[in-house]
CSV table of C-alpha atoms and ligand atoms in Angstrom, one decimal:
chain,number,residue,atom,x,y,z
A,615,MET,CA,65.7,121.3,60.2
A,616,GLU,CA,66.4,120.2,63.8
A,617,ASN,CA,69.3,117.9,64.0
A,618,LYS,CA,68.3,114.5,65.4
A,619,LYS,CA,70.8,113.2,67.9
A,620,LEU,CA,71.8,109.6,67.7
A,621,LEU,CA,71.0,107.7,70.9
A,622,PHE,CA,72.9,104.9,72.5
A,623,ARG,CA,71.4,101.8,74.1
A,624,SER,CA,72.8,99.1,76.5
A,625,THR,CA,73.3,95.6,75.1
A,626,ASN,CA,71.6,94.4,78.2
A,627,GLY,CA,68.5,96.4,77.3
A,628,ASN,CA,67.6,97.4,80.9
A,629,SER,CA,68.6,101.0,81.1
A,630,PRO,CA,67.4,104.1,79.2
A,631,ALA,CA,68.9,105.2,75.9
A,632,VAL,CA,71.4,108.1,76.4
A,633,SER,CA,73.2,110.7,74.3
A,634,PHE,CA,76.8,110.1,73.0
A,635,GLU,CA,78.0,112.5,75.7
A,636,GLN,CA,76.5,110.4,78.5
A,637,ALA,CA,77.6,107.1,77.0
A,638,LEU,CA,81.1,108.5,76.6
A,639,LEU,CA,81.4,109.9,80.1
A,640,LYS,CA,79.8,106.9,81.8
A,641,GLY,CA,81.5,104.1,79.9
A,642,LEU,CA,79.4,101.2,81.2
A,643,ALA,CA,75.6,101.3,81.2
A,644,PRO,CA,73.9,101.1,84.6
A,645,ASP,CA,72.6,97.7,83.8
A,646,GLY,CA,76.1,96.4,83.2
A,647,GLY,CA,75.7,96.4,79.4
A,648,LEU,CA,77.7,98.1,76.7
A,649,TYR,CA,76.4,101.1,74.8
A,650,MET,CA,75.7,100.7,71.1
A,651,PRO,CA,74.1,103.2,68.6
A,652,GLU,CA,70.4,102.7,68.4
A,653,GLU,CA,70.6,102.9,64.7
A,654,MET,CA,73.7,102.4,62.7
A,655,PRO,CA,74.5,105.4,60.4
A,656,SER,CA,75.6,104.6,56.9
A,657,PHE,CA,77.6,105.8,54.0
A,658,SER,CA,76.6,105.4,50.3
A,659,PRO,CA,79.1,103.7,47.9
A,660,GLU,CA,79.7,107.1,46.4
A,661,GLU,CA,80.6,108.6,49.8
A,662,ILE,CA,83.0,105.8,50.4
A,663,LEU,CA,84.5,106.3,47.0
A,664,GLU,CA,85.2,110.0,47.9
A,665,PHE,CA,87.3,108.9,50.8
A,666,SER,CA,90.0,107.9,48.3
A,667,ASN,CA,91.0,111.5,47.9
A,668,MET,CA,90.8,112.4,51.6
A,669,GLU,CA,93.4,112.6,54.3
A,670,TYR,CA,93.1,110.5,57.4
A,671,HIS,CA,91.7,113.2,59.6
A,672,GLU,CA,89.2,114.2,57.0
A,673,ILE,CA,87.8,110.6,56.9
A,674,ALA,CA,87.8,110.6,60.8
A,675,PHE,CA,85.7,113.8,60.6
A,676,ALA,CA,83.2,112.3,58.1
A,677,VAL,CA,82.8,109.2,60.3
A,678,GLY,CA,82.7,111.1,63.5
A,679,LYS,CA,80.0,113.5,62.2
A,680,LYS,CA,77.7,110.5,61.5
A,681,PHE,CA,77.7,109.7,65.2
A,682,LEU,CA,78.1,113.2,66.8
A,683,GLU,CA,75.7,115.2,64.7
A,684,GLY,CA,73.9,117.7,67.0
A,685,GLU,CA,76.3,117.0,69.9
A,686,VAL,CA,79.6,118.5,68.7
A,687,PRO,CA,79.6,121.4,66.3
A,688,GLU,CA,81.4,120.7,63.1
A,689,GLU,CA,84.2,123.2,63.6
A,690,ASP,CA,85.0,121.7,67.1
A,691,LEU,CA,85.0,118.2,65.7
A,692,ARG,CA,87.3,119.2,62.9
A,693,LYS,CA,89.8,120.7,65.4
A,694,ILE,CA,89.6,117.5,67.6
A,695,VAL,CA,90.3,115.1,64.7
A,696,MET,CA,93.1,117.3,63.3
A,697,ASP,CA,94.8,117.4,66.6
A,698,ALA,CA,94.3,113.7,67.4
A,699,TYR,CA,95.5,112.4,64.0
A,700,ASP,CA,98.7,114.2,63.3
A,701,TYR,CA,100.7,111.0,62.5
A,702,LYS,CA,101.1,108.6,59.5
A,703,VAL,CA,99.2,105.4,58.8
A,704,PRO,CA,101.5,103.5,56.5
A,705,LEU,CA,100.1,100.8,54.2
A,706,GLU,CA,102.9,98.4,53.4
A,707,LYS,CA,102.6,96.1,50.3
A,708,VAL,CA,103.9,92.6,51.2
A,709,ILE,CA,102.9,90.2,48.5
A,710,ASP,CA,100.4,90.1,45.6
A,711,ASN,CA,97.5,92.4,46.8
A,712,GLN,CA,98.2,91.8,50.5
A,713,PHE,CA,99.1,94.7,52.7
A,714,VAL,CA,100.0,95.4,56.3
A,715,MET,CA,98.5,98.5,57.8
A,716,ARG,CA,100.8,99.9,60.4
A,717,LEU,CA,98.8,101.4,63.2
A,718,ASP,CA,101.9,102.0,65.3
A,719,ARG,CA,103.0,105.5,64.5
A,720,GLY,CA,101.1,107.3,67.3
A,721,PRO,CA,102.8,108.6,70.5
A,722,THR,CA,102.8,105.3,72.3
A,723,ALA,CA,103.4,103.2,69.1
A,724,SER,CA,100.2,101.2,69.6
A,725,PHE,CA,97.0,101.2,67.6
A,726,LYS,CA,95.3,102.1,70.9
A,727,ASP,CA,96.5,105.7,70.3
A,728,PHE,CA,93.8,106.0,67.6
A,729,ALA,CA,91.0,105.5,70.1
A,730,ALA,CA,92.6,107.0,73.2
A,731,ARG,CA,93.5,110.3,71.6
A,732,MET,CA,90.0,110.9,70.2
A,733,MET,CA,88.3,109.7,73.4
A,734,GLY,CA,90.5,111.9,75.6
A,735,ARG,CA,89.8,115.0,73.5
A,736,LEU,CA,86.1,114.4,73.4
A,737,MET,CA,85.9,113.8,77.1
A,738,GLN,CA,87.8,117.0,77.7
A,739,TYR,CA,85.5,118.8,75.3
A,740,PHE,CA,82.3,117.8,77.2
A,741,LEU,CA,83.8,118.2,80.7
A,742,ASN,CA,84.9,121.8,79.8
A,743,ARG,CA,81.5,122.6,78.5
A,744,ASN,CA,79.8,121.4,81.7
A,745,ASN,CA,82.5,122.1,84.4
A,746,GLY,CA,82.5,118.4,85.1
A,747,LYS,CA,85.3,116.2,86.4
A,748,LEU,CA,86.2,112.5,86.0
A,749,LEU,CA,88.4,109.8,87.5
A,750,ILE,CA,89.3,107.3,84.8
A,751,LEU,CA,90.1,103.8,86.0
A,752,THR,CA,91.7,101.5,83.5
A,753,ALA,CA,93.1,98.0,83.6
A,754,THR,CA,95.8,97.3,81.1
A,755,SER,CA,97.7,94.3,79.7
A,756,GLY,CA,100.3,96.8,78.4
A,757,ASP,CA,99.2,99.0,75.6
A,758,THR,CA,95.9,100.4,76.8
A,759,GLY,CA,97.5,101.9,79.9
A,760,SER,CA,100.2,103.8,78.0
A,761,ALA,CA,97.9,105.0,75.3
A,762,ILE,CA,95.3,106.2,77.8
A,763,ALA,CA,97.9,107.7,80.1
A,764,ASN,CA,99.5,109.5,77.2
A,765,ALA,CA,96.3,110.7,75.7
A,766,PHE,CA,95.0,112.1,79.0
A,767,TYR,CA,98.3,113.4,80.4
A,768,GLY,CA,98.0,117.0,81.5
A,769,LEU,CA,94.3,117.3,80.7
A,770,ASP,CA,92.2,119.5,83.1
A,771,ASN,CA,89.4,117.9,85.1
A,772,VAL,CA,90.5,114.3,84.5
A,773,GLU,CA,92.6,112.1,86.8
A,774,VAL,CA,93.7,108.7,85.6
A,775,VAL,CA,94.5,105.5,87.5
A,776,VAL,CA,96.0,102.6,85.6
A,777,LEU,CA,96.3,99.1,87.0
A,778,PHE,CA,98.7,96.7,85.3
A,779,PRO,CA,99.9,93.1,86.0
A,780,GLU,CA,103.6,93.6,86.8
A,781,LYS,CA,104.9,90.4,85.3
A,782,GLU,CA,102.9,90.6,82.0
A,783,VAL,CA,104.3,93.9,80.6
A,784,THR,CA,107.7,94.7,79.1
A,785,ASP,CA,110.0,97.2,80.6
A,786,ARG,CA,109.3,99.6,77.8
A,787,GLN,CA,105.6,99.3,78.1
A,788,ARG,CA,105.9,100.0,81.8
A,789,LYS,CA,108.1,103.0,81.3
A,790,GLN,CA,105.7,104.5,78.9
A,791,MET,CA,103.2,104.7,81.7
A,792,THR,CA,105.3,105.3,84.8
A,793,THR,CA,107.4,108.2,83.6
A,794,LEU,CA,104.5,110.6,83.0
A,795,GLY,CA,103.3,111.8,86.5
A,796,LYS,CA,101.0,114.8,86.9
A,797,ASN,CA,97.4,113.6,86.7
A,798,ILE,CA,98.4,110.0,85.9
A,799,SER,CA,98.8,107.4,88.7
A,800,ILE,CA,100.1,103.9,88.0
A,801,LEU,CA,99.5,100.8,90.2
A,802,ALA,CA,101.3,97.5,89.7
A,803,LEU,CA,99.6,94.3,90.7
A,804,ASP,CA,101.1,90.9,91.4
A,805,GLY,CA,98.4,89.1,89.3
A,806,LYS,CA,97.0,88.8,85.8
A,807,PHE,CA,95.3,91.3,83.6
A,808,ASP,CA,92.0,89.7,84.5
A,809,ASP,CA,92.6,90.5,88.2
A,810,CYS,CA,93.2,94.1,87.3
A,811,GLN,CA,90.1,94.2,85.2
A,812,ALA,CA,88.0,92.6,88.0
A,813,LEU,CA,89.1,95.3,90.5
A,814,VAL,CA,88.2,98.0,88.1
A,815,LYS,CA,84.8,96.4,87.4
A,816,GLN,CA,84.1,96.1,91.1
A,817,ALA,CA,84.9,99.7,91.7
A,818,PHE,CA,82.4,100.7,89.0
A,819,GLY,CA,79.7,98.7,90.7
A,820,ASP,CA,80.5,100.1,94.2
A,821,SER,CA,78.0,102.9,95.1
A,822,ASP,CA,80.3,104.1,97.9
A,823,LEU,CA,82.5,105.4,95.1
A,824,ASP,CA,79.8,107.2,93.1
A,825,TYR,CA,81.1,110.6,94.4
A,826,LEU,CA,84.4,110.0,92.5
A,827,ASN,CA,82.7,110.2,89.1
A,828,LEU,CA,84.4,107.0,87.9
A,829,SER,CA,84.6,106.4,84.2
A,830,SER,CA,86.3,103.8,82.1
A,831,ALA,CA,88.7,104.1,79.2
A,832,ASN,CA,88.7,100.4,78.4
A,833,SER,CA,87.3,99.3,75.1
A,834,ILE,CA,83.9,98.9,76.7
A,835,ASN,CA,83.6,102.6,76.1
A,836,ILE,CA,81.8,103.4,72.9
A,837,GLY,CA,84.1,106.4,72.6
A,838,ARG,CA,86.9,104.1,71.8
A,839,LEU,CA,85.0,102.0,69.2
A,840,ILE,CA,84.0,104.8,66.9
A,841,PRO,CA,87.5,106.0,66.2
A,842,GLN,CA,88.4,102.4,65.5
A,843,THR,CA,86.1,102.2,62.5
A,844,VAL,CA,88.1,105.0,60.6
A,845,TYR,CA,91.2,103.1,59.6
A,846,TYR,CA,89.1,100.4,58.0
A,847,PHE,CA,87.5,103.0,55.7
A,848,TYR,CA,90.8,104.7,55.2
A,849,SER,CA,92.8,101.7,54.2
A,850,PHE,CA,90.2,100.4,51.8
A,851,ALA,CA,89.8,103.8,50.2
A,852,LYS,CA,93.5,104.1,49.6
A,853,LEU,CA,94.1,100.6,48.3
A,854,ARG,CA,91.0,99.8,46.3
A,855,SER,CA,91.4,99.3,42.6
A,856,GLY,CA,88.5,101.5,41.6
A,857,ASP,CA,86.1,98.7,40.8
A,858,ILE,CA,82.9,99.7,42.5
A,859,ASN,CA,82.2,96.0,43.4
A,860,GLU,CA,85.5,95.3,45.0
A,861,GLN,CA,85.5,93.8,48.5
A,862,VAL,CA,88.3,93.6,51.0
A,863,VAL,CA,89.5,91.1,53.6
A,864,PHE,CA,90.8,92.4,56.9
A,865,SER,CA,92.8,90.4,59.4
A,866,VAL,CA,92.5,91.7,63.0
A,867,PRO,CA,94.7,90.4,65.8
A,868,SER,CA,92.1,90.3,68.6
A,869,GLY,CA,92.0,90.4,72.4
A,870,ASN,CA,89.1,92.3,73.8
A,871,PHE,CA,87.5,92.6,70.3
A,872,GLY,CA,87.3,96.4,70.4
A,873,ASP,CA,89.3,96.6,67.2
A,874,LEU,CA,87.2,94.0,65.5
A,875,CYS,CA,84.0,95.6,66.6
A,876,GLY,CA,85.2,98.8,65.0
A,877,GLY,CA,85.6,96.9,61.8
A,878,LEU,CA,82.2,95.3,62.1
A,879,ILE,CA,80.6,98.7,62.7
A,880,ALA,CA,82.4,100.0,59.5
A,881,LYS,CA,81.0,97.0,57.6
A,882,SER,CA,77.5,97.7,58.8
A,883,MET,CA,77.9,101.3,57.8
A,884,GLY,CA,78.5,100.2,54.2
A,885,LEU,CA,82.2,99.3,53.9
A,886,PRO,CA,82.4,96.3,51.5
A,887,VAL,CA,84.1,93.7,53.6
A,888,LYS,CA,84.3,90.2,52.2
A,889,LYS,CA,85.6,88.7,55.4
A,890,PHE,CA,87.2,89.5,58.7
A,891,VAL,CA,89.9,87.1,59.8
A,892,VAL,CA,89.6,87.1,63.5
A,893,ALA,CA,93.0,86.1,64.7
A,894,THR,CA,93.5,85.2,68.4
A,895,ASN,CA,96.5,83.8,70.2
A,896,GLU,CA,96.0,80.6,72.3
A,897,ASN,CA,93.1,82.3,74.0
A,898,ASP,CA,90.8,80.5,71.6
A,899,GLU,CA,87.4,80.9,73.2
A,900,TYR,CA,86.1,82.8,70.2
A,901,PRO,CA,87.3,80.5,67.4
A,902,LYS,CA,85.8,77.7,69.4
A,903,PHE,CA,82.5,79.6,69.7
A,904,VAL,CA,82.4,80.2,65.9
A,905,LYS,CA,83.0,76.5,65.3
A,906,SER,CA,80.5,75.1,67.8
A,907,GLY,CA,78.1,77.9,68.5
A,908,PHE,CA,78.7,77.3,72.2
A,909,TYR,CA,80.5,80.1,74.1
A,910,GLU,CA,82.7,79.3,77.1
A,911,LYS,CA,85.0,81.9,78.6
A,912,LEU,CA,88.6,80.8,79.3
A,913,VAL,CA,89.5,81.1,83.0
A,914,PRO,CA,92.2,81.8,83.7
A,915,SER,CA,93.4,83.3,80.4
A,916,ARG,CA,96.5,81.9,78.8
A,917,ASN,CA,99.8,83.7,78.8
A,918,CYS,CA,101.1,84.2,75.3
A,919,ILE,CA,103.8,86.4,73.8
A,920,SER,CA,101.2,88.6,72.2
A,921,SER,CA,100.4,89.7,75.7
A,922,ALA,CA,97.9,92.4,74.9
A,923,MET,CA,95.6,89.7,73.5
A,924,ASN,CA,95.7,87.5,76.6
A,925,VAL,CA,92.0,87.7,77.2
A,926,GLY,CA,89.8,84.8,78.2
A,927,HIS,CA,86.5,86.6,77.9
A,928,PRO,CA,86.6,89.5,75.4
A,929,SER,CA,84.7,92.4,76.9
A,930,ASN,CA,83.2,93.4,73.5
A,931,ILE,CA,81.7,90.1,72.7
A,932,PRO,CA,78.2,91.2,73.8
A,933,ARG,CA,78.4,93.9,71.1
A,934,LEU,CA,79.4,91.4,68.5
A,935,VAL,CA,76.6,89.0,69.5
A,936,GLN,CA,74.1,91.9,69.3
A,937,MET,CA,75.2,92.9,65.9
A,938,TYR,CA,74.2,89.4,64.8
A,939,GLY,CA,70.8,89.4,66.4
A,940,GLY,CA,71.6,87.7,69.7
A,941,LYS,CA,71.9,88.8,73.3
A,942,MET,CA,74.8,88.1,75.7
A,943,ASP,CA,75.3,89.6,79.2
A,944,GLU,CA,78.7,90.8,80.6
A,945,ASN,CA,79.4,87.3,82.0
A,946,GLY,CA,79.1,85.6,78.7
A,947,ASN,CA,75.7,84.1,79.2
A,948,ILE,CA,73.7,84.0,76.0
A,949,SER,CA,69.9,84.5,76.4
A,950,GLN,CA,69.3,84.8,72.7
A,951,ALA,CA,71.5,83.0,70.2
A,952,PRO,CA,73.1,85.1,67.4
A,953,ASP,CA,72.8,84.1,63.8
A,954,MET,CA,75.8,81.7,63.6
A,955,ASP,CA,75.5,81.2,59.9
A,956,ASN,CA,75.9,84.9,59.3
A,957,ILE,CA,78.8,85.1,61.8
A,958,ARG,CA,80.6,82.3,59.9
A,959,LYS,CA,79.8,84.0,56.6
A,960,ASP,CA,81.5,87.3,57.8
A,961,MET,CA,84.3,85.9,59.9
A,962,TYR,CA,87.0,83.4,59.7
A,963,ALA,CA,88.2,82.8,63.3
A,964,VAL,CA,91.6,81.3,63.9
A,965,SER,CA,93.8,80.7,66.9
A,966,ILE,CA,97.6,81.0,66.3
A,967,ASN,CA,99.8,79.5,69.0
A,968,ASP,CA,103.1,81.0,70.2
A,969,ALA,CA,105.3,78.7,68.2
A,970,ASP,CA,103.6,79.7,64.9
A,971,THR,CA,103.6,83.4,66.0
A,972,GLU,CA,107.4,83.2,66.4
A,973,LEU,CA,107.9,81.3,63.2
A,974,MET,CA,105.9,83.9,61.3
A,975,ILE,CA,108.0,86.7,62.7
A,976,SER,CA,111.0,84.9,61.3
A,977,ASP,CA,109.5,83.8,57.9
A,978,ALA,CA,107.8,87.2,57.2
A,979,TYR,CA,111.1,89.0,57.7
A,980,LYS,CA,113.3,86.5,55.8
A,981,GLU,CA,110.9,86.0,52.9
A,982,HIS,CA,109.4,89.5,52.5
A,983,GLY,CA,111.4,91.9,54.6
A,984,LEU,CA,108.3,92.4,56.6
A,985,LEU,CA,109.0,93.3,60.3
A,986,LEU,CA,106.3,92.2,62.6
A,987,GLU,CA,105.9,92.0,66.4
A,988,PRO,CA,103.9,89.2,68.1
A,989,HIS,CA,100.4,90.8,67.8
A,990,GLY,CA,100.8,91.7,64.1
A,991,SER,CA,102.3,88.3,63.5
A,992,VAL,CA,99.2,86.6,64.8
A,993,GLY,CA,97.2,88.7,62.4
A,994,TRP,CA,99.4,88.0,59.4
A,995,ALA,CA,99.6,84.3,60.2
A,996,GLY,CA,95.8,84.2,60.5
A,997,LEU,CA,95.5,85.8,57.1
A,998,GLN,CA,97.9,83.4,55.5
A,999,LYS,CA,95.9,80.5,56.9
A,1000,PHE,CA,92.7,81.9,55.6
A,1001,VAL,CA,94.1,82.5,52.1
A,1002,LYS,CA,95.3,78.9,52.0
A,1003,ASP,CA,92.3,77.3,53.6
A,1004,GLU,CA,89.7,79.1,51.5
A,1005,ALA,CA,91.8,79.1,48.3
A,1006,ILE,CA,91.5,82.8,48.0
A,1007,LYS,CA,92.2,84.0,44.5
A,1008,GLN,CA,95.3,86.1,43.5
A,1009,GLY,CA,94.5,89.7,43.4
A,1010,GLN,CA,92.1,89.7,46.3
A,1011,LEU,CA,92.7,92.8,48.4
A,1012,CYS,CA,93.8,91.8,51.9
A,1013,ILE,CA,94.8,94.1,54.7
A,1014,SER,CA,96.4,92.8,57.9
A,1015,LEU,CA,96.5,95.1,60.9
A,1016,GLU,CA,99.8,95.6,62.7
A,1017,THR,CA,98.8,96.9,66.1
A,1018,ALA,CA,102.1,97.8,67.8
A,1019,HIS,CA,105.6,98.8,66.8
A,1020,PRO,CA,108.2,96.0,66.8
A,1021,ALA,CA,110.5,98.1,69.0
A,1022,LYS,CA,108.0,97.7,71.8
A,1023,PHE,CA,109.0,94.0,72.0
A,1024,PRO,CA,112.8,94.2,71.6
A,1025,GLU,CA,113.4,91.0,73.7
A,1026,LYS,CA,111.4,88.9,71.3
A,1027,ILE,CA,112.7,90.4,68.1
A,1028,ILE,CA,116.3,90.0,69.2
A,1029,GLU,CA,115.7,86.4,70.1
A,1030,ILE,CA,114.1,85.6,66.8
A,1031,LEU,CA,115.8,87.9,64.3
A,1032,SER,CA,119.0,88.7,66.2
A,1033,PHE,CA,118.7,92.5,65.9
A,1034,ASP,CA,117.3,95.3,68.0
A,1035,PRO,CA,114.5,97.1,66.0
A,1036,GLU,CA,115.1,100.8,65.7
A,1037,LEU,CA,113.1,102.9,68.1
A,1038,PRO,CA,110.4,105.2,66.7
A,1039,PRO,CA,111.0,108.8,67.8
A,1040,SER,CA,108.1,108.6,70.2
A,1041,LEU,CA,109.9,105.9,72.2
A,1042,GLN,CA,113.3,107.4,72.3
A,1043,GLY,CA,114.7,108.8,75.6
A,1044,LEU,CA,112.4,106.7,77.8
A,1045,GLU,CA,115.3,104.9,79.4
A,1046,ASP,CA,116.6,108.1,81.0
A,1047,LEU,CA,113.3,109.2,82.6
A,1048,GLU,CA,112.5,108.5,86.2
A,1049,GLU,CA,109.7,106.0,87.0
A,1050,SER,CA,107.1,106.4,89.6
A,1051,TYR,CA,104.4,103.8,90.5
A,1052,GLU,CA,103.0,102.0,93.5
A,1053,HIS,CA,102.7,98.3,94.2
A,1054,LEU,CA,99.3,97.2,95.3
A,1055,GLU,CA,98.3,93.9,96.9
A,1056,THR,CA,95.5,92.1,95.1
A,1057,GLY,CA,92.2,92.5,96.8
A,1058,TYR,CA,89.4,94.9,96.4
A,1059,GLU,CA,89.6,96.6,99.9
A,1060,VAL,CA,93.2,97.7,99.3
A,1061,PHE,CA,92.3,99.2,96.0
A,1062,LYS,CA,89.2,100.9,97.4
A,1063,ASN,CA,91.3,102.4,100.2
A,1064,PHE,CA,93.8,103.7,97.6
A,1065,LEU,CA,91.0,105.5,95.7
A,1066,THR,CA,89.3,107.0,98.7
A,1067,LYS,CA,92.6,108.2,100.3
A,1068,ASN,CA,93.9,109.8,97.1
A,1069,TYR,CA,90.9,111.2,95.4
A,1070,SER,CA,88.0,113.3,96.5
B,1058,PLP,C1,95.0,95.8,72.6
B,1058,PLP,C2,95.8,95.2,71.6
B,1058,PLP,C3,95.3,94.3,70.7
B,1058,PLP,C4,93.9,93.7,70.8
B,1058,PLP,O1,92.9,94.7,70.5
B,1058,PLP,P1,91.4,94.5,71.0
B,1058,PLP,O2,90.7,95.6,70.6
B,1058,PLP,O3,91.5,94.3,72.5
B,1058,PLP,O4,91.0,93.2,70.4
B,1058,PLP,C5,96.1,93.8,69.7
B,1058,PLP,N1,97.4,94.2,69.6
B,1058,PLP,C6,97.9,95.1,70.5
B,1058,PLP,C7,99.3,95.5,70.3
B,1058,PLP,C8,97.1,95.7,71.5
B,1058,PLP,O5,97.7,96.6,72.3
């Protein structure tokens, strides 16, 4: 039997359906929309039950296969996932049946490693096959840049340019990007994350730059979302009681909503999710939307201590709206309303302010010995609010995602808990490495000049 390839369509609906390879290498659809699978693949309850006896990379293979059938031969996919996922995914029991899933054991100690490592390897795979080349442009509020830079470092045929807001990242986050070199260039901007993202978007829309073969590694790329479904399957499979009707609650600290979309995709593939707690910081445009049904982006975004979530208009929202039957363009305009009742049934959206984020870092440690950093604290605080608000019964399986290692935010942890968290091996030795990056004035022409001068 001929393998039928899954096709991917733009959320804007005005460009042709493409293969996974094209969606991955392009990033954004020509009509400005985001690629989504034309049909959602699914797992039977029996297949999901089998995950309980599988290792992480085996589950990643099973999920990947559903999307890449006919595009990447099984033996190549198996090598890619084994190579990408060679680190642990701890599930830490905190209270009752509530767990924290630590997604911070990859090479840059951020959950973004899960997506970046898979995406880098897949891009490399396709480029090698076709003798292609790419220039990846990515804007970062801290963690994306280092995860992408690390995942693409030293790859053939791919150059990477990372833009970051100089005042919004920690020293350690900066050093994770600026100490690499080779095919990785880093640009510091005196502005906000949104300014960085705007420059990158403008470059993608600039036909003068077509010859550079620009691509994006931001969470608009479907290649990042698919790997982010895997840990939802994994954690449920490892923690379930065995009851075939069991459902799970996930709490997801959210910024651009790529992580959450991974979870929503897992749910639509058959994962029995009772509720997603969508926990944002003070950038509360989504919780407001869920409440009122009226979406308004937040300009400018608010600066919070969970800096990777300082997003006033999450780039993945059009995907979410589409999964609930609606249509939203990249600017946040809704031309067809999603099913708000279903959104409210599946999601509990909550905004956690900085004061409560800090308080939770302190309480969680003192009461349960649970060490959280600001992003994970937003997730855990959101979960606690949900459990209380909706009078969730004892024994309900709940999994809160910790998206970065506390040692990435030593200043905050020292201030709140009075100790310096121990560095994971991947972050050790950074202090001694030499940094190299350029300062760039904000403004598109300056950025464009940089690209045309340095790349051909
Ligand atoms: C990027 C990031 C988030 C937010 O993830 P999204 O997919 O953008 O919602 C949360 N925590 C940390 C540490 C991050 O780096």
